[in-house]
Every structure is written in structure tokens, then in C-alpha cells.
Coordinates of C-alpha atoms (C1' of nucleotides) in Angstrom, one line a residue:
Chain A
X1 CA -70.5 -45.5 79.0
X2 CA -71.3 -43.2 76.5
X3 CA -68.2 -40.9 76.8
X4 CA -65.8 -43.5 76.2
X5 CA -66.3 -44.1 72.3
X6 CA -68.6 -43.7 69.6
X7 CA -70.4 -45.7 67.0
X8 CA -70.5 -44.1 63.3
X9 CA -74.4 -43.4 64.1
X10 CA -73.3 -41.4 66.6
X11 CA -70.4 -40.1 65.1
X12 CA -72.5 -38.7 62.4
X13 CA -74.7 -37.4 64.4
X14 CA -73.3 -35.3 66.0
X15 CA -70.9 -33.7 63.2
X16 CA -73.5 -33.7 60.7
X17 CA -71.8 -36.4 58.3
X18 CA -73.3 -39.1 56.9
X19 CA -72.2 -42.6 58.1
X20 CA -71.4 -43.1 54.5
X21 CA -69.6 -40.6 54.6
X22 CA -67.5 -42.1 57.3
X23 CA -66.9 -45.3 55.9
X24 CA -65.4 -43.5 53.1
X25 CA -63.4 -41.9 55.2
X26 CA -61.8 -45.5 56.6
X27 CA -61.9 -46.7 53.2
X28 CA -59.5 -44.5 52.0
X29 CA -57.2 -44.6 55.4
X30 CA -58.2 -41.2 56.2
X31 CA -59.5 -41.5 59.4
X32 CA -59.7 -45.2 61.0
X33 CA -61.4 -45.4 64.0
X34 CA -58.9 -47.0 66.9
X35 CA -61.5 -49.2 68.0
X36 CA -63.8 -52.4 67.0
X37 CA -66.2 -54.6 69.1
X38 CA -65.9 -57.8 68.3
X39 CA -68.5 -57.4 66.3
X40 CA -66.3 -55.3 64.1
X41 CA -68.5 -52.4 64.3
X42 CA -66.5 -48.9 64.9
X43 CA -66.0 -47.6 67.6
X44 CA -64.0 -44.1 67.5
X45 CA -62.5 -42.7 70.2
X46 CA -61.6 -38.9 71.3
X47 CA -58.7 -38.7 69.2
X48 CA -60.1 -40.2 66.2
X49 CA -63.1 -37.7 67.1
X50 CA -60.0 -34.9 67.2
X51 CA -58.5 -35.8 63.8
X52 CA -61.9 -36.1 62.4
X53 CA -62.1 -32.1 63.3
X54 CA -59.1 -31.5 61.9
X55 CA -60.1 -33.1 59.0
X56 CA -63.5 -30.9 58.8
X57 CA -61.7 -27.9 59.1
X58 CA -59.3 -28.7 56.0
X59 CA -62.5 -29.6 53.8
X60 CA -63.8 -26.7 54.8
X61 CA -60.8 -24.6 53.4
X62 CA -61.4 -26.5 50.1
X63 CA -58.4 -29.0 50.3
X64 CA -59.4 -32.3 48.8
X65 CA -59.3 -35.6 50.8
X66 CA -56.1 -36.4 49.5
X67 CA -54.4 -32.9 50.2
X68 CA -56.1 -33.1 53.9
X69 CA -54.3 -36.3 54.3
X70 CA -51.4 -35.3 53.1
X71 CA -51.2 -32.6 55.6
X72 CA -52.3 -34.7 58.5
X73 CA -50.2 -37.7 57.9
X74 CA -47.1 -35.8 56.8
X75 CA -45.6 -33.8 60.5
X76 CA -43.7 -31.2 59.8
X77 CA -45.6 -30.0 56.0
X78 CA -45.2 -26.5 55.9
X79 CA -48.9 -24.5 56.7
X80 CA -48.4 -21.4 55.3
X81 CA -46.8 -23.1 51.8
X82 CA -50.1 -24.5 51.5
X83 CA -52.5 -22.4 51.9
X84 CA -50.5 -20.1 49.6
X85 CA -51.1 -22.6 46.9
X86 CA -54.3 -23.0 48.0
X87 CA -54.9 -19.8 47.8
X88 CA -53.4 -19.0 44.0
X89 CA -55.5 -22.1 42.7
X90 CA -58.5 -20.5 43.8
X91 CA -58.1 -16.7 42.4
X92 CA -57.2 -18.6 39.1
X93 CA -60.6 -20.2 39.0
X94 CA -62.1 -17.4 40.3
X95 CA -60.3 -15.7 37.5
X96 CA -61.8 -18.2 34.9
X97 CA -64.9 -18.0 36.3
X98 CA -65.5 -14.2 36.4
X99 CA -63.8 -14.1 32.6
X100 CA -66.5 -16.5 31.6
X101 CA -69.2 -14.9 33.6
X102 CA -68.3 -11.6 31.2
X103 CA -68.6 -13.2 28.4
X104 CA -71.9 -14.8 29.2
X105 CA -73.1 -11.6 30.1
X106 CA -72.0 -10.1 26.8
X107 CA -73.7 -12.8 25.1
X108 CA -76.8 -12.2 27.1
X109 CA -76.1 -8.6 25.8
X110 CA -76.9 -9.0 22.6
X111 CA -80.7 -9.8 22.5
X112 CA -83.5 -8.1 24.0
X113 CA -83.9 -8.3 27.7
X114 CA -87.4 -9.7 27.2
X115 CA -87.3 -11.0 23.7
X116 CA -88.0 -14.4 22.5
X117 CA -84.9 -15.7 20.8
X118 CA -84.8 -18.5 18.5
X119 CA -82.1 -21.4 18.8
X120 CA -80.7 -20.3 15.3
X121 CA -79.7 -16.7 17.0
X122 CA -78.5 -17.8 19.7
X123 CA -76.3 -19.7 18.0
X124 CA -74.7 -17.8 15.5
X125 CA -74.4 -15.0 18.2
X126 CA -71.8 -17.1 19.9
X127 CA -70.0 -17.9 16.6
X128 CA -70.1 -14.1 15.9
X129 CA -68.6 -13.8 19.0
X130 CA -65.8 -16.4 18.6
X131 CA -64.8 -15.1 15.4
X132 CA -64.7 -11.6 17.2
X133 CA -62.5 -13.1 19.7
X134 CA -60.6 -14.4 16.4
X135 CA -59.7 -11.3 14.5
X136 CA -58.9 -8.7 17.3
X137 CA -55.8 -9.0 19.4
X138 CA -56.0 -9.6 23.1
X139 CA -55.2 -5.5 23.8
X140 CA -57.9 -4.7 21.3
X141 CA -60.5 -6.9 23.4
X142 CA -59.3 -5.1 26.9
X143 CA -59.7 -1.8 25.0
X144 CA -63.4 -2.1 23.9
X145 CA -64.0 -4.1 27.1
X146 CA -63.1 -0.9 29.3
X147 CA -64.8 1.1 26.2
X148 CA -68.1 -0.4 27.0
X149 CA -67.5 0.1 31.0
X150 CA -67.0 3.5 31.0
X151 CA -69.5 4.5 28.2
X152 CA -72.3 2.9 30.3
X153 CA -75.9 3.0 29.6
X154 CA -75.6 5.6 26.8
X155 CA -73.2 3.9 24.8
X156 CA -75.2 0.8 25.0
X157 CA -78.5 3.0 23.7
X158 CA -75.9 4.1 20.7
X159 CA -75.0 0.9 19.9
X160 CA -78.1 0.2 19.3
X161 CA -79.0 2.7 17.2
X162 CA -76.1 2.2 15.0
X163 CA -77.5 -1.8 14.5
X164 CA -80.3 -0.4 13.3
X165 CA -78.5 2.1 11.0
X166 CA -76.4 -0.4 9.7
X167 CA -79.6 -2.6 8.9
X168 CA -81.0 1.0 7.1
X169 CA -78.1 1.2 5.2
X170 CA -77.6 -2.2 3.9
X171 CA -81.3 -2.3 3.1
X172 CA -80.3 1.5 0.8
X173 CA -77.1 -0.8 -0.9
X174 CA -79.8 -3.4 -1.7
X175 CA -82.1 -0.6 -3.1
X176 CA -79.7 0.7 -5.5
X177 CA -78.4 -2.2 -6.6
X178 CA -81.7 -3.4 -7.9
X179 CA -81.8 0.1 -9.7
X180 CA -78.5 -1.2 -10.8
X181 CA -76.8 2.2 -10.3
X182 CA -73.4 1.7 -11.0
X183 CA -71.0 1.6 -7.8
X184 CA -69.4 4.8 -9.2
X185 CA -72.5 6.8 -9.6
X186 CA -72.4 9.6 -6.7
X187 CA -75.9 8.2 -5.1
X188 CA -73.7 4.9 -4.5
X189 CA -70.5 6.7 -3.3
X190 CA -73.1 8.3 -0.4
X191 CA -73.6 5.2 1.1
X192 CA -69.8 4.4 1.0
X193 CA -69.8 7.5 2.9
X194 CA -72.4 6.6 5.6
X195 CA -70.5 3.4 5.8
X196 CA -67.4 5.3 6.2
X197 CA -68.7 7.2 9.2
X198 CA -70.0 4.4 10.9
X199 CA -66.9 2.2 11.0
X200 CA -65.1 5.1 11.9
X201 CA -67.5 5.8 14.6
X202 CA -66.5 2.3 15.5
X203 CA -63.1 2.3 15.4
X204 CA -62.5 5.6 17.1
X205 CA -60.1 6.3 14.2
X206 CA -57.7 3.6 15.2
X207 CA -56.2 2.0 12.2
X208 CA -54.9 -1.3 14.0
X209 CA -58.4 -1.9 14.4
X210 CA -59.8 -0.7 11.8
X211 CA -57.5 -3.3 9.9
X212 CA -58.8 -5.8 12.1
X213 CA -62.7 -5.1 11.5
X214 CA -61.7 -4.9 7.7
X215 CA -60.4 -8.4 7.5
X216 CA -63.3 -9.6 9.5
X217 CA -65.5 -8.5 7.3
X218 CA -63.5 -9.7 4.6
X219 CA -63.4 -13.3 5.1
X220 CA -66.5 -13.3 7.5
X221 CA -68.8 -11.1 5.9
X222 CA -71.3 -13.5 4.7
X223 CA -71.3 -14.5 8.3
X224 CA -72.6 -11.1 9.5
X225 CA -74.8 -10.8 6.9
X226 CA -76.5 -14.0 7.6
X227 CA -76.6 -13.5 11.8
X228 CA -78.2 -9.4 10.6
X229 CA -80.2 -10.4 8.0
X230 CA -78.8 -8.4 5.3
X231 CA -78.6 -9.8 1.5
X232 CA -75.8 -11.8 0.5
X233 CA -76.2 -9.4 -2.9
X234 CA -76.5 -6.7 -1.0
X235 CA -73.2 -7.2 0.5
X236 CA -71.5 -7.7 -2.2
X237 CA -72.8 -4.8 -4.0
X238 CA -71.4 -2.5 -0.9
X239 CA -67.8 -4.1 -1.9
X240 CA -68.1 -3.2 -5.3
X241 CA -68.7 0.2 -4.5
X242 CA -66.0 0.7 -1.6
X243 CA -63.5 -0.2 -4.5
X244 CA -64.7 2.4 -7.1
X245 CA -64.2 4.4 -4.2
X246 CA -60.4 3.7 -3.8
X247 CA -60.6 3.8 -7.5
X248 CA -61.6 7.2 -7.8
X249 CA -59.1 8.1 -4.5
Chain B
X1 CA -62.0 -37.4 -1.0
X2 CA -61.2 -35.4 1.8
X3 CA -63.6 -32.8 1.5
X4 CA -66.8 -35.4 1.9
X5 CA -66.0 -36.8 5.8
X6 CA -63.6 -36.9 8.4
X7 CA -62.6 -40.0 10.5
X8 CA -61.9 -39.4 14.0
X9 CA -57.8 -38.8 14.5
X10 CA -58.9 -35.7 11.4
X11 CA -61.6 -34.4 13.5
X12 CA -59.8 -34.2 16.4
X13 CA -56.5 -33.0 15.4
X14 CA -58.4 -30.2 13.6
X15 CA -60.5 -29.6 16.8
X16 CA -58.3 -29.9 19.8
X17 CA -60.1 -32.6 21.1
X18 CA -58.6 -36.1 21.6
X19 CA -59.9 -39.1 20.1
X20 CA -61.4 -40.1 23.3
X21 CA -63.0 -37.2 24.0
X22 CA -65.3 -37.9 20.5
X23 CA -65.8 -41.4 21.4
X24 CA -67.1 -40.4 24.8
X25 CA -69.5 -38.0 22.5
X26 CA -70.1 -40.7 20.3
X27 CA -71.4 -43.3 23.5
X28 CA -73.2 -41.1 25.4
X29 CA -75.0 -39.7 22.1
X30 CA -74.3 -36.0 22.0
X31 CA -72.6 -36.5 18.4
X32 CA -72.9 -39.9 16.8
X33 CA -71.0 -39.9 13.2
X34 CA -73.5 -40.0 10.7
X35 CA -71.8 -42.1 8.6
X36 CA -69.0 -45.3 9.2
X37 CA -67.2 -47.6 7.0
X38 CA -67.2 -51.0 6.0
X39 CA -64.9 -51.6 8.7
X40 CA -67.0 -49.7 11.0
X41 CA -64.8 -46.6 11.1
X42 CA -66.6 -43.4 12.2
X43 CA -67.1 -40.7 9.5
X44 CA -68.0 -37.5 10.7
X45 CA -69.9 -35.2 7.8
X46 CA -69.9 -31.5 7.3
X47 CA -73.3 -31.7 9.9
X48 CA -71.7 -33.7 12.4
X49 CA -69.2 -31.5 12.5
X50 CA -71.1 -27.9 12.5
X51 CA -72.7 -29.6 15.3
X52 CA -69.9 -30.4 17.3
X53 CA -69.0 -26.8 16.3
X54 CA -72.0 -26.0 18.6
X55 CA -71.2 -28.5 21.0
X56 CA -67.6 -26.9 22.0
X57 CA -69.4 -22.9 21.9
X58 CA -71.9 -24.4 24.7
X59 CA -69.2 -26.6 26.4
X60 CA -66.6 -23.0 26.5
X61 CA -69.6 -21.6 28.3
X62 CA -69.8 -24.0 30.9
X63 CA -72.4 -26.4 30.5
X64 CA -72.5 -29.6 31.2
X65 CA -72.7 -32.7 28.5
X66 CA -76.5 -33.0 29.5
X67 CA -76.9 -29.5 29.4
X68 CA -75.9 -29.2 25.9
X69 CA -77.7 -32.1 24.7
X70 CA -81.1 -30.9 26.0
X71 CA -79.9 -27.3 24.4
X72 CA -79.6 -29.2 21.0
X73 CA -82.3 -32.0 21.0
X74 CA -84.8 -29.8 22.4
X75 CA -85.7 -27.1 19.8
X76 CA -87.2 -24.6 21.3
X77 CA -85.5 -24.1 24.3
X78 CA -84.9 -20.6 25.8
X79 CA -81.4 -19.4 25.6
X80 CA -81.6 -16.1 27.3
X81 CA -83.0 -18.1 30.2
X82 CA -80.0 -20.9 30.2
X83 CA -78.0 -18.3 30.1
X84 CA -79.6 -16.3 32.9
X85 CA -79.7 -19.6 35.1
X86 CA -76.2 -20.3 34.2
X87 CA -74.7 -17.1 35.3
X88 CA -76.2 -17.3 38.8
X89 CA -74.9 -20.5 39.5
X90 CA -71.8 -19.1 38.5
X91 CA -72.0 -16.0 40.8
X92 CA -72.8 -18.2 43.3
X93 CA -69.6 -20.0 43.3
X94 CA -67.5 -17.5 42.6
X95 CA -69.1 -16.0 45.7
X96 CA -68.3 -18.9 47.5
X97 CA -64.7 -19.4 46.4
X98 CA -64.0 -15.3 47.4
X99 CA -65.4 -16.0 50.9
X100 CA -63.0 -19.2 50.7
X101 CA -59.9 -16.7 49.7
X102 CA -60.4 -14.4 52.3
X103 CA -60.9 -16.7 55.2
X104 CA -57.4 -18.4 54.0
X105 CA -55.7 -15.4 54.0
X106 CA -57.1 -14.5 57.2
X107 CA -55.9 -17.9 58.2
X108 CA -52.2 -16.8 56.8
X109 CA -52.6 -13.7 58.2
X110 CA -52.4 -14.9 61.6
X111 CA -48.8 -16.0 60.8
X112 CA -45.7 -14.1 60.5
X113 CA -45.4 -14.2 56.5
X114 CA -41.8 -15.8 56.9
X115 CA -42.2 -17.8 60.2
X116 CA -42.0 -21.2 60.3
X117 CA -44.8 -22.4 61.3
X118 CA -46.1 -26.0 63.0
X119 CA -48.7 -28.2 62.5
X120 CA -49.9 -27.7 65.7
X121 CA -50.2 -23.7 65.7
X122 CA -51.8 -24.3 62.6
X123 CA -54.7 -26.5 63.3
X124 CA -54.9 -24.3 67.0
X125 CA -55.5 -21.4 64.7
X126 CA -58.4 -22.7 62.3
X127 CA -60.0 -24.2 65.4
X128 CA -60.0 -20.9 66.9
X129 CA -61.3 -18.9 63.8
X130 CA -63.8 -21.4 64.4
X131 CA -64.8 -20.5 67.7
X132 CA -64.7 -16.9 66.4
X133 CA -67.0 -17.5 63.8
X134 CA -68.9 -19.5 66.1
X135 CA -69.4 -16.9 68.8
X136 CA -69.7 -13.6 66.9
X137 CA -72.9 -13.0 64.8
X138 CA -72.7 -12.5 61.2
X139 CA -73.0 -8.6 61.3
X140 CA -70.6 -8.6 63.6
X141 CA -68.1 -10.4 61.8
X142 CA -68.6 -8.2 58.6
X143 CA -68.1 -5.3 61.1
X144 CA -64.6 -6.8 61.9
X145 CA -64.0 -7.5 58.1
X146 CA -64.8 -3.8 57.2
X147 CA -62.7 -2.5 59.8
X148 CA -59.5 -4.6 59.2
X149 CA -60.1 -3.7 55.2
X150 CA -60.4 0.1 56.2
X151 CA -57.8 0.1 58.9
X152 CA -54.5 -1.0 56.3
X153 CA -51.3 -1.9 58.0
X154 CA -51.2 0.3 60.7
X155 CA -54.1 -1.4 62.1
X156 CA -52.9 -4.9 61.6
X157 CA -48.9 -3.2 63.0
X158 CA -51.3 -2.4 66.1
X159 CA -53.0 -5.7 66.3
X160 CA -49.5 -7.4 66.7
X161 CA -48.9 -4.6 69.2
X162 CA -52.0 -5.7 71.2
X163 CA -51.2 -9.3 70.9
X164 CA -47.7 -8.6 72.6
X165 CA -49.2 -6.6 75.4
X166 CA -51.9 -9.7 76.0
X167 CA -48.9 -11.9 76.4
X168 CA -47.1 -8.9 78.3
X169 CA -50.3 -8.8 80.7
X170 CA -51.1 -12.6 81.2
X171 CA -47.1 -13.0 82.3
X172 CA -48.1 -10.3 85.0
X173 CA -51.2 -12.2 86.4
X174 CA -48.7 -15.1 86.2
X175 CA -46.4 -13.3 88.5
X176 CA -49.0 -11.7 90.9
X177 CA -50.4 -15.2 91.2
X178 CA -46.6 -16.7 92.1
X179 CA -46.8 -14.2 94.4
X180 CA -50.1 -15.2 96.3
X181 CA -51.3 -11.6 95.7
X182 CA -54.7 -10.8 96.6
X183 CA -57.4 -10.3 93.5
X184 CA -58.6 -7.4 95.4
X185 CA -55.2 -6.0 95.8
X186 CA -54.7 -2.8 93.8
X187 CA -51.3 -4.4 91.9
X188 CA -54.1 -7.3 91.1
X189 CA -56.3 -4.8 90.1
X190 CA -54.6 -2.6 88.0
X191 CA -53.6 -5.4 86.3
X192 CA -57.6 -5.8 85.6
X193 CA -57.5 -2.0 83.7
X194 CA -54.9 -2.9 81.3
X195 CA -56.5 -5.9 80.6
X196 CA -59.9 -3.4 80.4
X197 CA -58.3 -1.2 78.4
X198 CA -57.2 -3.8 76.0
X199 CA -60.6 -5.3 75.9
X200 CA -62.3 -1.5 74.7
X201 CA -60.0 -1.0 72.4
X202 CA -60.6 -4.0 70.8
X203 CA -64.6 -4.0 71.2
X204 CA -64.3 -0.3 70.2
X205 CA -66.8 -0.1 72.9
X206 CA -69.8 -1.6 71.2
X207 CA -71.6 -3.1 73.8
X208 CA -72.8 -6.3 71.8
X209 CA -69.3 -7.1 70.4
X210 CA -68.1 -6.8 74.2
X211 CA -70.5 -9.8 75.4
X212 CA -70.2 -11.9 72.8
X213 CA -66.3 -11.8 73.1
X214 CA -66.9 -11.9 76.7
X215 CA -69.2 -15.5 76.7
X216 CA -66.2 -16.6 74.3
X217 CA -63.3 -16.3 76.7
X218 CA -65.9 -17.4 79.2
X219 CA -66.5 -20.5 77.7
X220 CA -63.3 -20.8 75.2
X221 CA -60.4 -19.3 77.4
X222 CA -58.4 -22.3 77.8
X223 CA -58.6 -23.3 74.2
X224 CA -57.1 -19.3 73.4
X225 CA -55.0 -20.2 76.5
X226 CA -53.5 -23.5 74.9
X227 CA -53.4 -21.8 71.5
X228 CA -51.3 -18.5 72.4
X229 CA -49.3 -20.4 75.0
X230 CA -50.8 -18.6 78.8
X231 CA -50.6 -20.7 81.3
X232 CA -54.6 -21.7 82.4
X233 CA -53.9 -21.2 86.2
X234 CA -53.0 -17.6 85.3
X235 CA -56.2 -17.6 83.2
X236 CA -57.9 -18.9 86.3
X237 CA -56.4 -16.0 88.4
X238 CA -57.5 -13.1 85.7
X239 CA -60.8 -14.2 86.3
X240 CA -60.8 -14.1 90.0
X241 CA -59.4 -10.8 89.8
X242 CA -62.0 -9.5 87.1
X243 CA -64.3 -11.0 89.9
X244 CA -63.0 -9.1 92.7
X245 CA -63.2 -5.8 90.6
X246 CA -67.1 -6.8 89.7
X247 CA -67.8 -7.2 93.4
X248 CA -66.0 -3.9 94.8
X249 CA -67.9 -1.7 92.1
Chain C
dT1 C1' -47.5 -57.0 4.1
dC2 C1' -46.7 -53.2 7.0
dA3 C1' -47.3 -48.8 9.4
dA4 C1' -50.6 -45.9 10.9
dC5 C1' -54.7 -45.5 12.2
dA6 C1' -59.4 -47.1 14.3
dG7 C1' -62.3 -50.1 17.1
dT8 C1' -64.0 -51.9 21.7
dG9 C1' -63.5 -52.6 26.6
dA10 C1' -62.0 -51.7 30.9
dC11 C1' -60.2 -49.2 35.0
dG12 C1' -59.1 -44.7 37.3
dA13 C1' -60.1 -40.4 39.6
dT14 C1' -63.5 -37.4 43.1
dG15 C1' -66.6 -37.8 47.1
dC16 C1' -69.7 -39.6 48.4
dG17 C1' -75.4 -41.2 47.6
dT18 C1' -78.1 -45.0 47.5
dC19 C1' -79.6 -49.7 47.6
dA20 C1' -79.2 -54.6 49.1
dA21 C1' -78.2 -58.5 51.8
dA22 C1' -76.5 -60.1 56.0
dG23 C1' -74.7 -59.6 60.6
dT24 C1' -74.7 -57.2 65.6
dC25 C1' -76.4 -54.8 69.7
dG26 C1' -79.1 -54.3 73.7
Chain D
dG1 C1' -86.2 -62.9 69.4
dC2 C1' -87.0 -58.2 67.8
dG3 C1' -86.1 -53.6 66.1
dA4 C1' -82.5 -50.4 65.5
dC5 C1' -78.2 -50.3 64.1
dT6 C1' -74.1 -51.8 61.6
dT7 C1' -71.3 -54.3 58.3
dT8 C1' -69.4 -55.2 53.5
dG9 C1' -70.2 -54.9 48.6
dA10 C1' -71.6 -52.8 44.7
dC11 C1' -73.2 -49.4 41.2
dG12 C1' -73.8 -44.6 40.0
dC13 C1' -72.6 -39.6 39.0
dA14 C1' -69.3 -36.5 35.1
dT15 C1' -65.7 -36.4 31.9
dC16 C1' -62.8 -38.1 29.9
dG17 C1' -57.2 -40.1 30.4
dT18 C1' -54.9 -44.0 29.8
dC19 C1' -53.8 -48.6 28.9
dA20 C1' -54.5 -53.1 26.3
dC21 C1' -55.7 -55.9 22.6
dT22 C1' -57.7 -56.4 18.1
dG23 C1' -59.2 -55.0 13.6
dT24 C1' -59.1 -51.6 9.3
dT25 C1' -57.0 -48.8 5.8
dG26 C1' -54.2 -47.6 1.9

DNA sequence: TCAACAGTGACGATGCGTCAAAGTCG
DNA sequence: GCGACTTTGACGCATCGTCACTGTTG
């Protein structure tokens, strides 16, 4: 008796669906079992169980209910055309994901492996970042991406120093400018020379992005100087004194 | 005027979000305008909107609309470890969605890339990389993944090769079997070394590879038969032969 | 008063989970 | 008639898109 046709208990059962599952399944018209008692409870028989498999083995490749019945109530859809579609969806999210993944790891980058961080840094780390993603151009991006690859664990370690050598030095504007030294005066220019190096340091002495880092710091500066720490005063004090260094150029 | 709030068509338009998207925001209370007027139109102040600012950074990295309300309402929360929990649900999928890849090109790979091919040869195929999957253990399967990786196109030029000479060697049986030859006879049985040979070549004479794929065709041959189109009686006669070269060693 | 906006309300899609009330099987 | 099973029906989930109809703004 029992070989003849199963009830959706059974049916689940044995392929590990849920009856639910099932009657979802006839609900939408993609698998209706043959059979009813006249009870109208289903019966399905070895072809319904057949199609069922084929529809397993579609989910399984990813393809949603709709595409699965697409393919098996369409004869004659073309395999290979499909799974090549299938296939180019999937490296595109793949794709997305791993881009995303990157960036979350960047992000994660930026603190202390162990340190607490408030809510406030967290969040003006990503609008840093988004304003980074602003002012450079795609290339420059890719070009500090593969930068930080192949630099590895000692770049990481300098990058770190020269945070906190930009934090030194923007604590030395603020000194001075309480002194009130004037942003001519040759203990002033030093700085502007310190400040030189670093950038340049950064910038690996290309001007594209130099330009780039320049108008970020521009428009954004108070940004920065709020996600560092550093004085607002301080800040503008440093501008003052890289234009009485052009001045003097 | 325009400077104090922003009614939704302004907010949107200068976010990229549609109007929808805000009033879904506005229902589920993840950003509820803090102002509306007389007519009950939404105003969104300078707040509402540095919080939606924060909304769209946590929905770029992925969260969900829960997600980023709990990040928001709760102070306090730990962002390094959202972000560490984030990333390896991420890997996860994009682990997942890989493995998906490759067993769909596997899938295409078992076609000529411009055959036609049917239904029917398609669903054959996915049951058998089933069975495959089914009957091999996992090392072993990662053994076979390695090897076709490191083995390029000459290997996969060779595994068509070894697929012809299957078909080449099950016509034979076919033939001896028309004939009424005896398993034991030699012609039988040299039949049995190419097949041998075959078999070693593919098992690359691991012994464990060799008795799983053995159980397979044991168990699976006529579904391999159906699939690559022998004829089961010759099957039938292949084994008897195998048989006969069992019981004279 | 009129065009351009805004409001609310509802259904749709995806793939079932989950619960309820009532009917069937053996 | 009883317990195990089944039926249909419905809401819920996440994230809005897309009407439809009505009200507000300037």
C-alpha cells in the first residue's frame, strides 16, 4: 500500500521539508500532487515525488521558486543559458559583498583591536571614511588599497606612528599660537616643514593626490580636527602659517 | 525659510531616498520628523537629518533596520563587536555563494560550452553530481577539486578523452554480449583491463577513492547508464565479466 | 483656485513559520 | 469514537515599490 502514494506527512518526511513547506509548494502551482482522497487530502505520487527532486535540486543551485518553475514548466529552456546567468548574478554579489566586507574591515582598522570605542567615534570614523571615498578618485582608492596590501604589517605600525605625530604636531601649532608667534617667524615655518614631510610621506610625492588630500582638508578640515581631537584654533593657525609660507616662496 | 526644516520630497531628493522609503522610517520609528505642520506635514530638522545621515552609513554597511535602530537607541553599544559579528556573517555567505559558483560551473562544465543541451541531460546531470557528492566523502571530493584546479585543460582535454573511451568500451561489452561470448572468455576479459585501466587512472590508484566509486556504480550504475546513454543489459554483462575475472584470480 | 506636493492606507513580493479551527483516516 | 494526521485560512517576517484617494501648501 505504501508504495503507491504518499501523504505530505510522509512526503516531508522523508525529504526533510516541512509539510508547510509543501503546501506552499501547491499553492503557488509548483508542484500539485496528482492525487486526492476524497477526503481531499494529498496524495503524491512517483512522479510528483520526481519533479519534487527536480525541484530540490534547482533550490539547491540558488534559483528562486519562480525561476525553478520556469525551468520545469517551460520544455525546451535552454540549461546552460541559465546557469550562466545564474552564475554572473552570483559573482556580482559576491563581488558586493567582499567590496563591503573590505571596507568593514577598514573600518574595524581604525581603532584598537581591544579598545573600547565610544558611539561618537565610531561614527564619525565612517563619515571620515565617506568623505575619503568623496575626494579621491576611484584609481586613487585602488592605489592606496594595493598600497596598504603590500606594505603589510609594517606599514600599518607606520601609520600609526605618523597619527600620533600628527597629534604631536598639531598640539606644537597650538603651542605657538598661544605664544602668538607670528606664522612668519622661523619657529612657525618649522612646523610647516614637519607638516610638509608628513603629507609628502603620504602622498608618495604624487601631486594628483596631493591636490586631493589638499581640498579635503580644505573644506573638511574641521571634520578631521574634531574626529583627532586637535583645536579648531589650532587648525587654523597651521593655515595661516602654510600661506606665509607660499608668501615667502 | 529653507535653512530651518525640510519636508519630505526635499529630504529625499537631496538623499537619494524616495519618499516612501522615509515614511517606512517614519512608521517603524527609526526617524520620526521632529517637527510637522499645521496640516500635519513632516518637517525634518537639522537632527533628524544628521541622524538619518547615520542611518544610511549603518544601512551602506549592511545592517538591517533593527540593527541600526538598536545601534542608535542603545548608547553604549559596542561597535567593534557589531562590526566583528557583521563581517562573519558576511564571510559566511560569501563562502556559501563561492561553493554555490563552483558547483554551477561544475554543472556547466559537464556540457560542451556551445551544445545544445536538454532538459533531460540537464536534470540527469545534477542528479548525478548528487550521487557523487553523495557517495564520495568530503576529503575526497576536495581531492578531486584540487586535482581538476591543478590539472588545467589538458586534464579536462583527457577527461573527455576518457569519457569517449567509456562509451568506446561499453559499445564492446554490448557487442561481446550480442555475441553470447563467454565472461570468462579472454575477448570478455580483456575487455575487463581496459575498463581496469580506465578505472586506475581515474582513482589514481587510491585505494579509498577506488571503493567508494566502486559501491557507487554498484548501487548507481543504471542511473550513470540512463544518464550517458549505455544500454543496462550491457551494464549487466560488464559486471558478470568483472565477476568472472574476480573468481579466476 | 490651481498645480505641486504631502498624507494615509492598502496590496505585492519572497519563502515559508506558526498558530487556529475544523475535518479525515484508520 | 479517539488520537494522529490533514485541511484551509490567516498573520508575520523585511523593505520598501506602487497604486489610489484625499488633504495641504503657496
Amino acid at each position: 500500500m505504501h508504495g503507491e502514494a504518499l501523504k505530505v506527512g510522509e512526503l516531508a518526511r522523508r525529504t526533510g521539508l516541512t509539510v508547510r513547506t509543501l503546501h506552499h509548494y501547491d499553492e503557488i502551482g509548483l508542484l500539485k500532487p496528482s492525487l486526492h482522497t476524497e477526503g481531499a487530502h494529498r496524495l503524491y505520487t512517483a512522479t510528483d515525488v520526481a519533479r519534487l527532486q527536480l525541484v530540490l535540486s534547482l533550490r539547491q543551485l540558488g534559483f528562486s521558486l519562480e525561476e525553478v518553475r520556469a525551468c520545469l514548466d517551460r520544455p525546451g529552456f535552454s540549461p546552460l543559458e541559465v546557469i550562466r546567468l545564474h552564475v554572473a548574478r552570483l559573482r556580482e554579489q559576491i563581488e558586493l559583498q567582499r567590496e563591503l566586507c573590505e571596507r568593514l574591515e577598514a573600518l574595524a582598522g581604525c581603532f584598537h583591536p581591544a579598545a573600547e570605542v565610544s558611539a561618537e567615534a565610531f561614527f564619525q570614523t565612517i563619515e571620515v571614511m565617506h568623505m575619503i571615498e568623496n575626494y579621491y578618485t576611484p584609481e586613487q582608492l585602488e592605489y592606496f588599497k594595493k598600497r596598504r596590501e603590500e606594505g603589510g604589517a609594517a606599514l600599518e605600525e607606520r601609520a600609526r606612528q605618523v597619527q600620533a605625530l600628527w597629534a604631536e604636531l598639531m598640539e606644537a601649532y597650538r603651542v605657538e599660537m598661544e605664544k602668538g608667534t607670528d606664522p612668519a617667524d622661523p619657529r612657525a615655518q618649522e612646523l610647516e616643514k614637519r607638516r610638509q614631510a608628513l603629507v609628502n610621506e603620504f602622498t608618495g610625492g604624487n601631486p594628483e593626490i596631493e591636490q586631493s588630500l589638499k581640498r579635503m582638508w580644505e573644506e573638511q578640515g574641521e571634520k578631521f580636527a574634531a574626529q583627532f581631537g586637535y583645536d579648531p584654533k589650532a587648525l587654523e593657525y597651521m593655515r595661516k602659517v602654510n600661506e606665509a609660507a607660499k608668501g615667502s616662496a
